Each structure stands twice: as C-alpha cells, then as structure tokens.
Coordinates of N, CA and C in Angstrom, one line a residue:
M186 N -100.2 181.8 -28.6 CA -100.8 183.0 -28.3 C -102.4 182.4 -28.6
K187 N -103.0 183.1 -28.2 CA -104.5 182.6 -28.6 C -105.0 182.4 -29.8
L188 N -106.8 182.5 -30.6 CA -107.3 181.8 -31.7 C -107.7 183.7 -32.1
R189 N -107.8 184.5 -31.4 CA -107.8 185.2 -31.9 C -106.9 186.5 -32.7
R190 N -105.7 185.9 -32.6 CA -104.5 186.7 -33.3 C -103.8 185.7 -34.1
L191 N -104.3 184.5 -34.2 CA -103.1 183.7 -35.6 C -104.3 183.5 -36.7
G192 N -105.6 183.2 -36.6 CA -106.4 183.1 -37.9 C -106.6 184.2 -38.2
S193 N -107.5 184.0 -39.4 CA -108.0 185.1 -40.2 C -108.7 185.6 -39.5
L194 N -109.5 186.6 -40.0 CA -110.5 187.9 -39.5 C -111.8 186.9 -39.2
S195 N -111.8 185.9 -38.3 CA -113.0 185.4 -38.7 C -114.0 185.8 -37.5
A196 N -113.9 186.8 -36.4 CA -114.5 187.2 -35.8 C -114.7 188.5 -36.5
A197 N -114.2 189.4 -37.0 CA -113.7 190.6 -37.5 C -114.8 191.5 -37.3
V198 N -114.0 192.6 -37.5 CA -115.1 193.8 -37.2 C -114.2 194.5 -38.6
L199 N -115.2 195.1 -39.9 CA -114.4 195.0 -40.9 C -115.1 196.8 -41.0
T200 N -114.1 198.0 -41.4 CA -114.4 198.8 -41.8 C -113.9 199.1 -43.6
A201 N -114.5 199.8 -44.4 CA -114.2 200.3 -45.7 C -112.7 200.5 -45.2
T202 N -111.9 200.5 -46.5 CA -110.5 200.8 -46.8 C -110.2 202.5 -47.1
A203 N -111.4 203.1 -47.3 CA -111.1 204.9 -47.4 C -111.9 205.5 -46.7
L204 N -112.4 205.0 -45.8 CA -112.9 205.6 -44.2 C -111.9 205.2 -43.6
T205 N -111.1 206.0 -43.0 CA -110.2 206.1 -42.3 C -111.1 206.2 -40.6
A206 N -110.8 205.8 -40.6 CA -111.9 206.5 -39.8 C -111.1 207.8 -40.1
C207 N -104.7 197.5 -19.2 CA -105.3 198.1 -18.1 C -104.6 198.0 -17.7
S208 N -104.9 199.9 -17.9 CA -103.5 200.7 -17.8 C -102.7 198.4 -17.1
A209 N -101.4 199.0 -16.7 CA -100.3 198.0 -16.4 C -101.2 197.2 -15.2
E210 N -102.4 196.6 -15.5 CA -103.3 196.0 -14.2 C -102.6 196.4 -12.8
T211 N -103.2 197.6 -13.2 CA -103.4 198.6 -12.0 C -104.8 199.1 -12.2
V212 N -104.9 200.4 -12.3 CA -105.9 201.1 -12.4 C -106.5 201.4 -13.6
E213 N -107.9 200.9 -13.6 CA -109.1 201.2 -15.4 C -109.9 201.7 -14.9
A214 N -110.3 203.0 -15.8 CA -111.4 203.5 -15.5 C -112.5 202.7 -15.7
D215 N -112.7 202.1 -16.9 CA -113.2 200.7 -17.4 C -112.6 200.4 -18.3
D216 N -112.0 200.1 -18.3 CA -110.9 199.7 -19.9 C -111.2 200.3 -20.9
A217 N -109.0 199.2 -23.0 CA -108.5 200.0 -24.4 C -107.6 199.4 -25.2
K218 N -106.7 199.8 -29.3 CA -106.4 198.6 -30.5 C -106.3 199.8 -31.4
P219 N -104.7 199.7 -31.2 CA -104.1 200.3 -32.3 C -103.8 199.0 -33.8
T220 N -103.1 200.0 -34.5 CA -102.8 198.5 -35.4 C -101.9 197.9 -35.3
A221 N -101.9 196.5 -35.6 CA -101.3 195.4 -35.9 C -100.1 195.0 -36.4
T222 N -99.2 194.4 -36.6 CA -98.6 193.8 -37.7 C -98.8 192.3 -37.5
T223 N -99.7 191.3 -37.2 CA -100.7 190.3 -37.0 C -101.3 189.7 -38.1
S224 N -102.1 188.7 -37.6 CA -103.2 188.3 -38.5 C -104.2 189.8 -38.5
G225 N -105.2 189.6 -39.7 CA -106.3 190.0 -39.6 C -105.6 191.4 -41.1
S226 N -106.7 192.0 -41.6 CA -106.6 193.5 -42.2 C -106.8 195.0 -41.4
T227 N -105.2 195.7 -41.9 CA -106.1 196.6 -41.6 C -106.1 198.0 -43.0
D228 N -106.4 199.4 -42.8 CA -106.4 200.4 -43.9 C -105.6 201.0 -43.4
P229 N -105.3 202.0 -44.4 CA -103.9 202.0 -45.0 C -103.4 203.5 -44.4
T230 N -104.2 204.0 -43.1 CA -104.3 204.6 -42.1 C -103.5 204.3 -41.0
G231 N -103.3 202.8 -40.5 CA -103.2 202.1 -39.0 C -104.0 201.9 -38.6
A232 N -105.1 202.2 -38.7 CA -106.3 202.0 -38.0 C -106.8 200.3 -38.0
P233 N -107.3 199.6 -37.0 CA -107.7 198.4 -37.7 C -109.2 198.0 -38.5
G234 N -109.1 197.1 -38.8 CA -110.2 197.2 -40.3 C -110.6 196.2 -41.4
G235 N -111.3 196.0 -42.2 CA -110.9 195.3 -43.3 C -111.1 196.0 -44.1
T236 N -111.2 195.0 -45.2 CA -111.3 195.8 -46.5 C -112.9 195.8 -46.6
P237 N -113.0 196.0 -48.4 CA -114.2 196.2 -48.9 C -114.8 195.2 -49.8
E238 N -113.7 194.1 -50.4 CA -113.9 193.3 -50.4 C -114.3 191.8 -49.3
E239 N -114.6 191.9 -48.2 CA -114.9 191.1 -47.4 C -115.9 191.3 -46.7
A240 N -117.3 190.4 -46.7 CA -118.6 190.8 -46.8 C -118.7 191.1 -45.4
G241 N -119.9 191.4 -45.0 CA -120.8 192.1 -43.9 C -121.7 192.9 -43.7
L242 N -122.5 192.7 -43.1 CA -123.7 194.2 -42.6 C -123.4 195.4 -42.5
P243 N -124.2 196.8 -43.9 CA -123.6 197.9 -43.6 C -124.1 197.8 -42.5
L244 N -123.4 198.8 -42.1 CA -122.8 199.7 -40.4 C -124.5 199.6 -40.2
A245 N -125.2 200.6 -40.8 CA -126.6 201.5 -40.7 C -127.2 200.0 -39.8
E246 N -127.2 199.2 -40.8 CA -128.0 197.8 -40.8 C -128.0 197.2 -40.1
A247 N -126.6 196.8 -39.2 CA -126.3 196.0 -38.1 C -126.3 197.0 -37.2
I248 N -126.5 198.2 -36.9 CA -126.8 198.9 -35.8 C -128.5 198.8 -35.4
G249 N -129.2 199.2 -36.5 CA -130.8 198.4 -36.6 C -130.9 197.8 -35.7
S250 N -130.1 196.0 -36.1 CA -130.5 195.1 -35.6 C -130.2 195.1 -34.5
I251 N -130.0 195.3 -33.5 CA -129.5 195.5 -32.1 C -131.2 195.7 -31.9
P252 N -131.2 194.9 -30.6 CA -132.8 195.0 -29.8 C -132.4 196.4 -29.0
V253 N -133.8 197.2 -28.4 CA -133.6 198.0 -27.8 C -133.9 197.8 -26.3
A254 N -133.7 198.4 -25.5 CA -134.1 197.8 -23.8 C -133.3 199.2 -22.9
E255 N -134.0 199.1 -21.9 CA -133.6 199.6 -20.9 C -132.5 199.4 -19.9
E256 N -131.4 200.1 -19.8 CA -130.3 199.6 -18.9 C -130.6 198.8 -17.4
K257 N -129.5 198.6 -16.9 CA -130.3 197.9 -15.7 C -128.7 198.1 -14.9
R258 N -128.4 199.2 -14.4 CA -127.3 199.1 -13.7 C -126.9 198.6 -11.9
T259 N -128.1 197.9 -11.4 CA -128.2 197.8 -10.4 C -127.5 196.4 -10.1
G260 N -126.5 196.0 -9.3 CA -126.3 195.2 -9.2 C -124.3 194.9 -9.2
Y261 N -124.5 196.0 -10.3 CA -122.9 195.9 -11.1 C -121.5 196.2 -10.3
E262 N -120.8 194.9 -10.4 CA -119.4 195.4 -9.8 C -118.7 194.8 -10.0
R263 N -117.2 195.6 -10.6 CA -116.3 195.1 -12.0 C -116.4 194.1 -11.5
D264 N -115.9 193.2 -10.3 CA -114.8 192.3 -9.6 C -115.9 191.0 -10.1
S265 N -116.9 191.8 -10.5 CA -118.1 190.1 -11.1 C -117.7 189.3 -12.3
F266 N -116.7 190.5 -13.1 CA -116.3 190.6 -14.6 C -114.4 189.9 -14.4
K267 N -113.9 188.5 -14.0 CA -112.9 188.3 -13.9 C -112.1 188.6 -15.2
H268 N -110.9 189.6 -14.6 CA -109.8 189.6 -15.7 C -108.3 189.8 -15.1
W269 N -107.8 190.1 -15.3 CA -107.0 189.2 -16.8 C -106.5 187.9 -16.1
I270 N -106.6 187.1 -17.4 CA -106.6 185.4 -16.7 C -105.5 185.3 -17.9
D271 N -105.0 184.0 -17.3 CA -104.2 183.1 -18.4 C -104.2 182.0 -19.0
E272 N -105.4 182.1 -19.9 CA -106.0 180.5 -20.5 C -105.6 179.9 -20.6
D273 N -104.3 179.9 -21.5 CA -103.6 178.6 -21.7 C -102.5 178.5 -20.8
G274 N -102.0 178.8 -20.0 CA -101.3 179.1 -19.1 C -99.1 178.8 -19.8
D275 N -99.3 179.9 -20.2 CA -98.6 180.1 -21.2 C -96.9 181.3 -20.4
S276 N -98.2 181.9 -18.9 CA -97.9 183.0 -18.3 C -97.9 184.4 -19.1
C277 N -98.9 184.2 -19.9 CA -98.9 185.8 -20.8 C -101.0 185.7 -20.4
T278 N -100.9 186.6 -19.6 CA -102.5 187.0 -19.0 C -103.1 188.0 -20.9
T279 N -104.6 187.9 -20.3 CA -105.1 188.5 -22.0 C -104.5 190.1 -21.8
R280 N -104.2 190.6 -20.7 CA -103.6 192.0 -21.4 C -102.2 192.0 -22.2
A281 N -101.6 191.1 -21.6 CA -99.8 191.0 -22.3 C -100.3 190.1 -24.0
E282 N -101.3 189.5 -23.7 CA -101.5 188.8 -25.3 C -102.6 189.6 -26.0
V283 N -102.9 190.6 -25.9 CA -103.0 192.0 -27.1 C -102.5 192.6 -26.7
L284 N -101.7 193.2 -26.3 CA -99.8 193.7 -26.3 C -99.2 192.9 -27.2
L285 N -98.7 191.8 -27.3 CA -98.1 191.3 -28.2 C -98.4 191.3 -29.8
A286 N -100.3 191.0 -29.4 CA -100.4 190.7 -30.2 C -100.8 192.2 -31.7
E287 N -100.8 193.2 -30.7 CA -101.3 194.2 -31.5 C -99.9 195.6 -31.7
A288 N -99.0 194.9 -30.9 CA -97.3 195.7 -31.5 C -97.3 195.9 -32.9
V289 N -96.9 197.3 -33.4 CA -96.4 197.6 -34.5 C -95.1 197.1 -34.2
T290 N -94.3 197.7 -33.3 CA -92.7 196.5 -33.3 C -92.8 195.7 -31.7
A291 N -92.4 194.7 -32.4 CA -92.5 193.7 -30.9 C -91.3 194.1 -29.9
P292 N -92.5 193.8 -29.0 CA -91.7 193.7 -27.6 C -90.6 193.1 -27.4
E293 N -89.6 192.4 -26.7 CA -89.2 191.3 -26.0 C -89.8 190.8 -24.8
Q294 N -89.9 189.5 -24.8 CA -90.8 188.9 -23.7 C -89.7 188.1 -23.0
G295 N -89.9 188.2 -21.8 CA -88.9 187.6 -20.7 C -89.9 186.7 -19.8
A296 N -89.0 186.9 -18.2 CA -89.5 185.6 -17.8 C -91.1 186.1 -17.3
R297 N -91.8 184.9 -17.4 CA -93.4 185.3 -16.4 C -94.3 186.2 -17.8
C298 N -93.6 186.6 -18.7 CA -93.9 187.4 -19.8 C -94.8 188.6 -19.7
S299 N -93.2 188.9 -18.9 CA -92.8 190.6 -19.1 C -92.1 191.3 -20.1
L300 N -92.5 192.3 -20.6 CA -92.7 192.9 -22.1 C -91.6 193.9 -21.9
S301 N -90.6 194.2 -22.2 CA -89.9 195.2 -23.2 C -89.3 195.8 -24.1
G302 N -89.4 196.9 -24.4 CA -88.9 197.7 -25.6 C -90.6 197.5 -26.2
G303 N -90.3 197.5 -27.6 CA -91.4 197.6 -28.7 C -92.6 198.7 -28.4
S304 N -93.4 198.9 -29.8 CA -94.1 200.1 -30.0 C -95.4 200.0 -30.4
W305 N -97.0 201.1 -29.9 CA -98.1 200.1 -30.4 C -98.4 201.8 -31.0
R306 N -99.4 201.6 -31.3 CA -100.2 203.1 -32.1 C -101.7 202.7 -31.7
S307 N -102.1 204.1 -30.9 CA -103.5 203.7 -30.2 C -104.3 204.4 -30.8
Y308 N -104.8 203.6 -31.4 CA -106.1 204.4 -32.8 C -107.1 205.5 -32.6
Y309 N -107.7 205.2 -31.0 CA -108.4 206.3 -30.3 C -107.7 207.8 -30.4
D310 N -106.3 208.1 -30.4 CA -106.0 209.3 -30.5 C -104.9 209.1 -31.1
E311 N -104.2 208.7 -32.8 CA -104.0 208.2 -33.2 C -101.7 208.3 -32.9
V312 N -101.4 208.1 -31.1 CA -100.8 208.2 -30.4 C -99.8 207.2 -30.8
E313 N -98.1 207.2 -30.5 CA -97.7 206.0 -30.4 C -97.1 206.2 -29.2
V314 N -97.0 205.0 -29.1 CA -96.6 204.3 -27.5 C -95.5 203.6 -27.6
T315 N -94.8 203.7 -26.7 CA -92.9 203.2 -26.8 C -92.8 202.4 -25.7
D316 N -93.6 202.4 -24.7 CA -94.1 201.8 -22.8 C -95.3 201.6 -22.8
A317 N -95.4 199.7 -23.2 CA -96.6 199.1 -22.7 C -97.2 199.5 -21.2
K318 N -95.9 200.2 -20.4 CA -97.0 200.4 -18.8 C -97.9 201.5 -19.1
K319 N -97.7 202.5 -20.4 CA -98.6 203.7 -20.5 C -99.8 203.2 -21.7
L320 N -100.0 202.1 -21.7 CA -101.6 201.9 -22.5 C -102.2 201.1 -21.2
D321 N -103.2 200.8 -21.9 CA -104.3 200.3 -20.9 C -105.6 199.2 -22.0
I322 N -105.7 198.2 -22.2 CA -106.3 197.4 -22.9 C -107.7 197.4 -22.2
D323 N -108.7 198.3 -23.2 CA -110.2 198.9 -23.3 C -110.9 197.8 -23.2
H324 N -111.8 197.3 -22.8 CA -113.2 196.3 -23.5 C -113.8 197.3 -24.2
M325 N -113.6 197.3 -25.3 CA -114.7 197.9 -26.4 C -116.4 198.1 -26.2
V326 N -117.2 197.5 -25.5 CA -118.0 197.6 -25.1 C -117.6 197.5 -23.3
P327 N -117.6 198.6 -22.3 CA -116.9 198.6 -21.2 C -117.8 197.7 -20.3
L328 N -117.4 197.3 -19.3 CA -117.9 196.0 -18.7 C -118.9 196.4 -17.8
A329 N -118.6 197.9 -17.4 CA -120.3 198.0 -16.3 C -121.6 198.5 -17.9
E330 N -120.9 199.1 -18.8 CA -122.0 199.1 -20.2 C -122.8 197.9 -20.6
A331 N -121.9 196.7 -20.3 CA -122.5 195.1 -20.9 C -122.8 194.6 -20.0
W332 N -122.5 195.4 -18.0 CA -123.6 194.8 -17.4 C -125.2 195.6 -17.5
D333 N -125.3 196.8 -17.9 CA -126.6 197.7 -17.7 C -127.1 197.1 -19.4
S334 N -126.7 196.4 -20.5 CA -127.4 195.6 -21.9 C -127.9 194.6 -21.6
G335 N -127.3 192.9 -20.3 CA -127.9 192.7 -20.5 C -126.9 191.0 -19.7
A336 N -125.2 191.6 -19.4 CA -124.5 190.9 -19.2 C -124.9 190.8 -17.4
Y337 N -125.9 191.3 -16.5 CA -126.5 191.5 -15.6 C -126.7 190.2 -15.3
G338 N -127.0 189.5 -16.2 CA -128.3 188.1 -16.2 C -127.2 187.1 -16.8
W339 N -126.0 186.9 -17.1 CA -125.3 186.0 -17.1 C -124.5 185.6 -15.8
T340 N -124.3 184.7 -16.2 CA -123.1 183.0 -15.7 C -122.0 184.0 -15.1
P341 N -121.2 183.5 -13.9 CA -119.8 184.1 -14.0 C -119.2 183.8 -14.9
D342 N -119.0 182.5 -15.4 CA -118.0 182.1 -16.2 C -118.6 183.1 -17.8
R343 N -119.7 182.8 -18.1 CA -119.6 184.1 -19.6 C -119.2 185.6 -19.4
R344 N -119.2 186.2 -18.3 CA -119.1 186.8 -17.9 C -117.6 187.3 -17.3
E345 N -116.9 186.1 -17.1 CA -115.0 185.6 -17.8 C -114.6 186.2 -18.8
A346 N -115.9 185.3 -19.7 CA -115.1 184.9 -20.8 C -115.6 186.8 -21.8
Y347 N -116.4 186.7 -21.4 CA -116.2 188.3 -21.9 C -115.3 189.1 -21.5
A348 N -114.8 189.1 -20.4 CA -113.7 190.6 -19.9 C -112.9 189.9 -20.3
N349 N -112.5 188.3 -21.3 CA -111.3 188.3 -21.8 C -111.4 187.8 -23.0
D350 N -112.0 188.0 -24.0 CA -112.3 187.6 -25.5 C -111.2 188.2 -26.0
L351 N -110.6 187.0 -26.6 CA -109.0 186.8 -27.1 C -110.0 186.4 -28.6
G352 N -111.2 186.2 -28.4 CA -111.6 185.2 -30.0 C -112.7 186.3 -31.0
A353 N -111.9 187.5 -30.7 CA -112.7 188.8 -32.0 C -111.5 189.4 -32.0
D354 N -111.0 190.2 -32.9 CA -109.9 191.0 -32.7 C -110.8 192.4 -32.2
R355 N -112.0 192.6 -32.6 CA -112.3 194.2 -32.4 C -112.7 194.1 -30.5
S356 N -112.6 193.0 -29.1 CA -113.0 192.9 -28.4 C -112.4 194.0 -27.1
L357 N -111.1 193.9 -27.2 CA -110.1 194.2 -26.5 C -109.3 195.0 -27.7
V358 N -108.7 196.3 -27.0 CA -108.1 197.2 -27.8 C -107.2 197.6 -26.7
A359 N -106.0 197.6 -27.2 CA -104.8 198.7 -26.8 C -104.6 200.3 -27.0
V360 N -104.8 201.3 -26.4 CA -104.6 202.0 -26.6 C -104.1 203.2 -25.7
T361 N -104.4 204.4 -25.5 CA -103.5 205.3 -24.4 C -104.2 205.5 -23.1
A362 N -103.3 205.6 -21.6 CA -104.6 205.4 -20.5 C -105.0 206.5 -20.7
K363 N -104.6 207.8 -21.1 CA -105.5 209.0 -20.8 C -106.8 208.5 -21.6
T364 N -106.9 208.5 -23.2 CA -108.2 208.0 -23.8 C -109.1 207.2 -23.2
N365 N -108.6 206.2 -22.4 CA -109.3 205.0 -22.2 C -110.0 205.8 -20.8
R366 N -109.3 206.1 -20.0 CA -110.1 206.6 -18.6 C -110.3 207.6 -19.2
S367 N -110.5 208.0 -20.2 CA -112.0 210.0 -20.3 C -113.1 208.7 -21.1
K368 N -112.8 207.7 -21.6 CA -114.0 207.4 -22.2 C -114.8 206.5 -20.8
A369 N -114.2 205.8 -19.8 CA -114.5 205.5 -18.8 C -115.7 204.3 -19.1
D370 N -116.7 204.4 -18.7 CA -118.1 203.3 -19.0 C -119.1 204.0 -19.8
R371 N -118.8 205.1 -20.7 CA -119.6 206.2 -21.7 C -119.8 205.1 -22.7
D372 N -121.3 205.1 -23.2 CA -121.9 204.4 -25.0 C -121.0 205.8 -25.2
P373 N -121.1 205.3 -26.9 CA -121.1 206.6 -27.8 C -122.2 208.1 -28.1
A374 N -122.9 207.6 -27.3 CA -123.7 208.6 -26.9 C -123.3 210.2 -25.9
Q375 N -121.9 209.4 -25.1 CA -121.5 210.0 -24.3 C -120.0 210.3 -24.6
W376 N -119.3 209.4 -25.5 CA -118.1 209.5 -25.7 C -117.7 209.1 -27.1
M377 N -116.7 209.4 -27.5 CA -116.2 208.9 -28.6 C -114.5 209.3 -28.9
P378 N -113.9 208.9 -29.6 CA -112.3 208.6 -29.5 C -112.4 210.2 -30.4
P379 N -110.7 211.0 -30.0 CA -110.6 211.8 -30.4 C -111.0 212.2 -31.3
A380 N -109.9 211.4 -32.1 CA -109.1 211.2 -33.2 C -110.5 210.9 -34.5
E381 N -110.3 212.4 -35.3 CA -111.8 212.1 -36.3 C -111.1 210.6 -37.3
S382 N -110.2 210.2 -37.3 CA -109.8 209.5 -38.6 C -110.2 207.7 -37.9
A383 N -110.5 208.1 -36.4 CA -111.3 206.2 -36.0 C -113.0 206.8 -35.9
T384 N -113.3 207.9 -36.1 CA -114.8 206.9 -36.0 C -115.7 206.4 -36.4
C385 N -115.6 206.6 -38.0 CA -116.0 204.9 -38.4 C -115.9 203.7 -37.5
T386 N -114.1 203.3 -37.6 CA -113.1 202.2 -37.2 C -114.5 201.7 -35.8
Y387 N -114.5 202.7 -34.6 CA -115.0 202.8 -33.5 C -116.0 202.4 -33.1
L388 N -117.1 203.1 -34.3 CA -118.2 202.5 -34.4 C -118.9 201.2 -34.5
V389 N -118.1 200.3 -35.8 CA -117.7 199.2 -36.0 C -117.4 198.5 -35.3
D390 N -116.8 198.7 -34.9 CA -116.0 198.1 -33.5 C -117.3 197.4 -31.7
W391 N -117.2 199.0 -31.5 CA -119.0 198.9 -31.1 C -119.8 197.9 -31.7
T392 N -120.5 198.0 -32.2 CA -121.7 197.3 -32.8 C -121.1 195.9 -32.9
A393 N -120.0 195.7 -33.8 CA -119.8 194.4 -33.8 C -119.7 193.4 -32.4
T394 N -119.3 194.0 -31.2 CA -119.1 193.7 -29.5 C -120.6 193.3 -29.6
K395 N -121.0 194.2 -29.5 CA -122.7 194.2 -29.0 C -123.3 193.4 -29.6
L396 N -123.3 192.9 -30.8 CA -124.0 192.1 -31.6 C -123.1 190.7 -31.6
R397 N -122.3 190.6 -31.5 CA -121.2 189.2 -31.6 C -121.7 188.7 -29.4
W398 N -122.1 189.5 -28.7 CA -122.4 189.4 -27.4 C -123.9 189.8 -27.0
A399 N -124.3 190.2 -28.2 CA -126.1 189.1 -27.9 C -126.6 190.9 -26.8
L400 N -125.5 192.3 -27.2 CA -126.6 193.0 -26.3 C -127.0 194.0 -26.7
A401 N -128.2 194.8 -25.4 CA -128.8 195.8 -26.2 C -128.2 196.7 -26.3
M402 N -129.1 197.9 -26.3 CA -128.7 198.9 -26.7 C -130.0 200.1 -25.9
D403 N -129.8 201.1 -25.4 CA -131.3 201.9 -25.0 C -131.1 202.9 -26.1
D404 N -132.2 203.7 -25.8 CA -132.7 204.6 -27.0 C -131.5 205.9 -27.6
A405 N -131.0 206.2 -26.5 CA -129.8 207.4 -26.7 C -128.6 206.8 -27.2
E406 N -128.2 205.7 -27.2 CA -127.1 204.8 -27.5 C -127.6 204.8 -29.3
K407 N -128.5 204.0 -29.3 CA -129.1 203.5 -30.8 C -128.9 205.1 -32.0
T408 N -130.1 206.3 -30.9 CA -130.0 207.2 -31.9 C -128.5 207.9 -32.1
A409 N -127.4 208.0 -31.2 CA -126.4 208.5 -31.5 C -125.5 207.9 -32.6
L410 N -125.8 206.2 -31.9 CA -124.9 205.9 -33.0 C -125.6 206.1 -34.8
L411 N -126.7 205.9 -35.1 CA -127.3 205.8 -36.2 C -126.5 207.5 -36.4
N412 N -127.0 208.3 -35.6 CA -126.2 209.8 -36.5 C -125.1 209.9 -36.6
L413 N -124.5 209.4 -35.5 CA -123.1 209.1 -36.3 C -122.2 208.7 -37.3
A414 N -123.1 207.2 -37.8 CA -122.6 206.2 -38.6 C -123.1 207.1 -40.1
E415 N -123.9 208.2 -40.1 CA -124.2 208.6 -41.5 C -122.8 208.4 -42.2
P416 N -121.7 209.6 -41.7 CA -120.1 209.6 -43.3 C -119.6 208.4 -43.2
C417 N -120.6 207.1 -42.5 CA -119.6 205.8 -42.7 C -120.7 204.3 -43.3
A418 N -121.0 205.7 -44.6 CA -122.2 204.1 -45.3 C -121.5 203.1 -46.0
D419 N -119.5 203.6 -46.2 CA -118.6 201.8 -46.8 C -118.7 201.7 -45.8
S420 N -118.8 201.7 -44.3 CA -118.7 200.5 -43.7 C -118.9 199.4 -43.7
T421 N -118.8 198.5 -43.3 CA -119.4 196.9 -43.0 C -119.2 196.3 -41.4
V422 N -120.1 195.6 -41.2 CA -119.6 194.8 -39.7 C -119.5 193.5 -40.0
E423 N -118.6 192.4 -39.4 CA -119.0 191.6 -39.9 C -118.4 191.0 -38.4
Y424 N -119.2 189.6 -37.7 CA -119.1 189.2 -36.5 C -119.5 187.8 -36.6
E425 N -118.8 187.0 -34.7 CA -118.8 185.6 -35.1 C -119.8 185.7 -33.6
P426 N -120.9 185.1 -33.5 CA -122.0 184.9 -32.2 C -120.6 184.5 -31.2
A427 N -120.7 185.1 -30.2 CA -119.7 184.1 -28.8 C -120.1 183.2 -28.5
S428 N -119.5 181.7 -27.7 CA -120.3 180.4 -27.7 C -120.2 180.5 -26.7

C-alpha cells in the first residue's frame, strides 16, 4: 500500500476534535472519505481529521493564503488526468488502494485486487456502505476545478500525479456515489456535503488540497470558504507541498 496510508499524517489535514464536522471505475461525475482504521487520526465522530495537539494553520488563515485568480476552463478534458493507475505494480489501482485504506471493516482481497465484503463510512452524508461498487473515489478538488485553478498549465505527468495522489490522506476520499455525483465539479461556493458534521472537515480538506498543489481560487470561492469557515474557528490545516 502507498505511503499515503502507512506513515504518520505527514500530508495531513487537521480538524479539531471538538468540531465534527470512481464510481466502480466506470462513471464519475467528477469524482469521492470516510473514516479509516489505518494510520492517521480521526475525530470521535468518525470523520477524518487530526487532533488539536497537531500543529497547523488556522483554517481562515490557510484560506486567506491561497491566491485569487480567474478560472480557465478552456481546453479541459477529463482524459488529461490519467487515472486510475497501478503505481507500484501490485495489481491494486489507486481506487482500490483508497478503498483498502479507508475501510472500517477490511474487505477480502482476491486475484487482481478484487475486493469483496468490508464496510466504509461516507463522511459526506454519514452513510455506511457495505458494497465497494456503491462508492466513488472523489478527487477532493475535482479534476475540472483543478484545471481551472492552475492545472491547465501542468505537464501530463503532474496531472497524472494529481489524479492519483496517495501522498496525502485528504486528496482522495471514498464516498457514496450519490454525493460524489451531486458534487460533480463544483467548488464550495456551489456545493457542500449534506451532512452538517462534515462541514469543517470538508473545508479543511479542500483548503489543504489547494495548498498542497499550489492551486488558486476565484473570488466567489474564497468568499464562500471564509464565510463557511466562521463556525470552524478551532479547525487547523496542515499540508505538504506536492513534489
């Protein structure tokens, strides 16, 4: 399994404990993280996140540090971001790696990394899922949004690295296909997870991903993030820049 899941939360996104807050490789609105029993901290509600003791930027400060720029959708094609790949040649694609890492109850792993059984918790809507085929792997910042925000100028290799980012716990999340497809390629000015408990976690995850990949925000997005973050005063963001 990849570094993302084995080490400490080096590329983590942290949410204060008191604040609770692809598809099955076929159709994805734009790509979907529940709690995991692997490395990294979780808050008492099961939503991903860290603890207050772990250092990080206050959420509002982190949002404010992201540059504002006009979005550029011209030229975007989903195929510009190659995924899902098998980076280490173990027969498990990025999608499978995320599912294995985030399982609340571990699935059985068969030939060519086929998965059966297991259970997951979709933190976007607080739904327990027992069939991996009903989960999408969501790119926290959707591929189209990443393109708009700076990825249009990246090399194909960097876009592939973004689309398969297992180096940070918060870049890819396993959630119900319903919520992932409802989100599509929308930013927090246009869409937020339906579960109220997910709000602060989602804002932290979104902000950390933008910082990790040096992506910009438009004015509406930044305004919405700052407004939505007001109840999340104790939430902090920690990230590691992508290489």
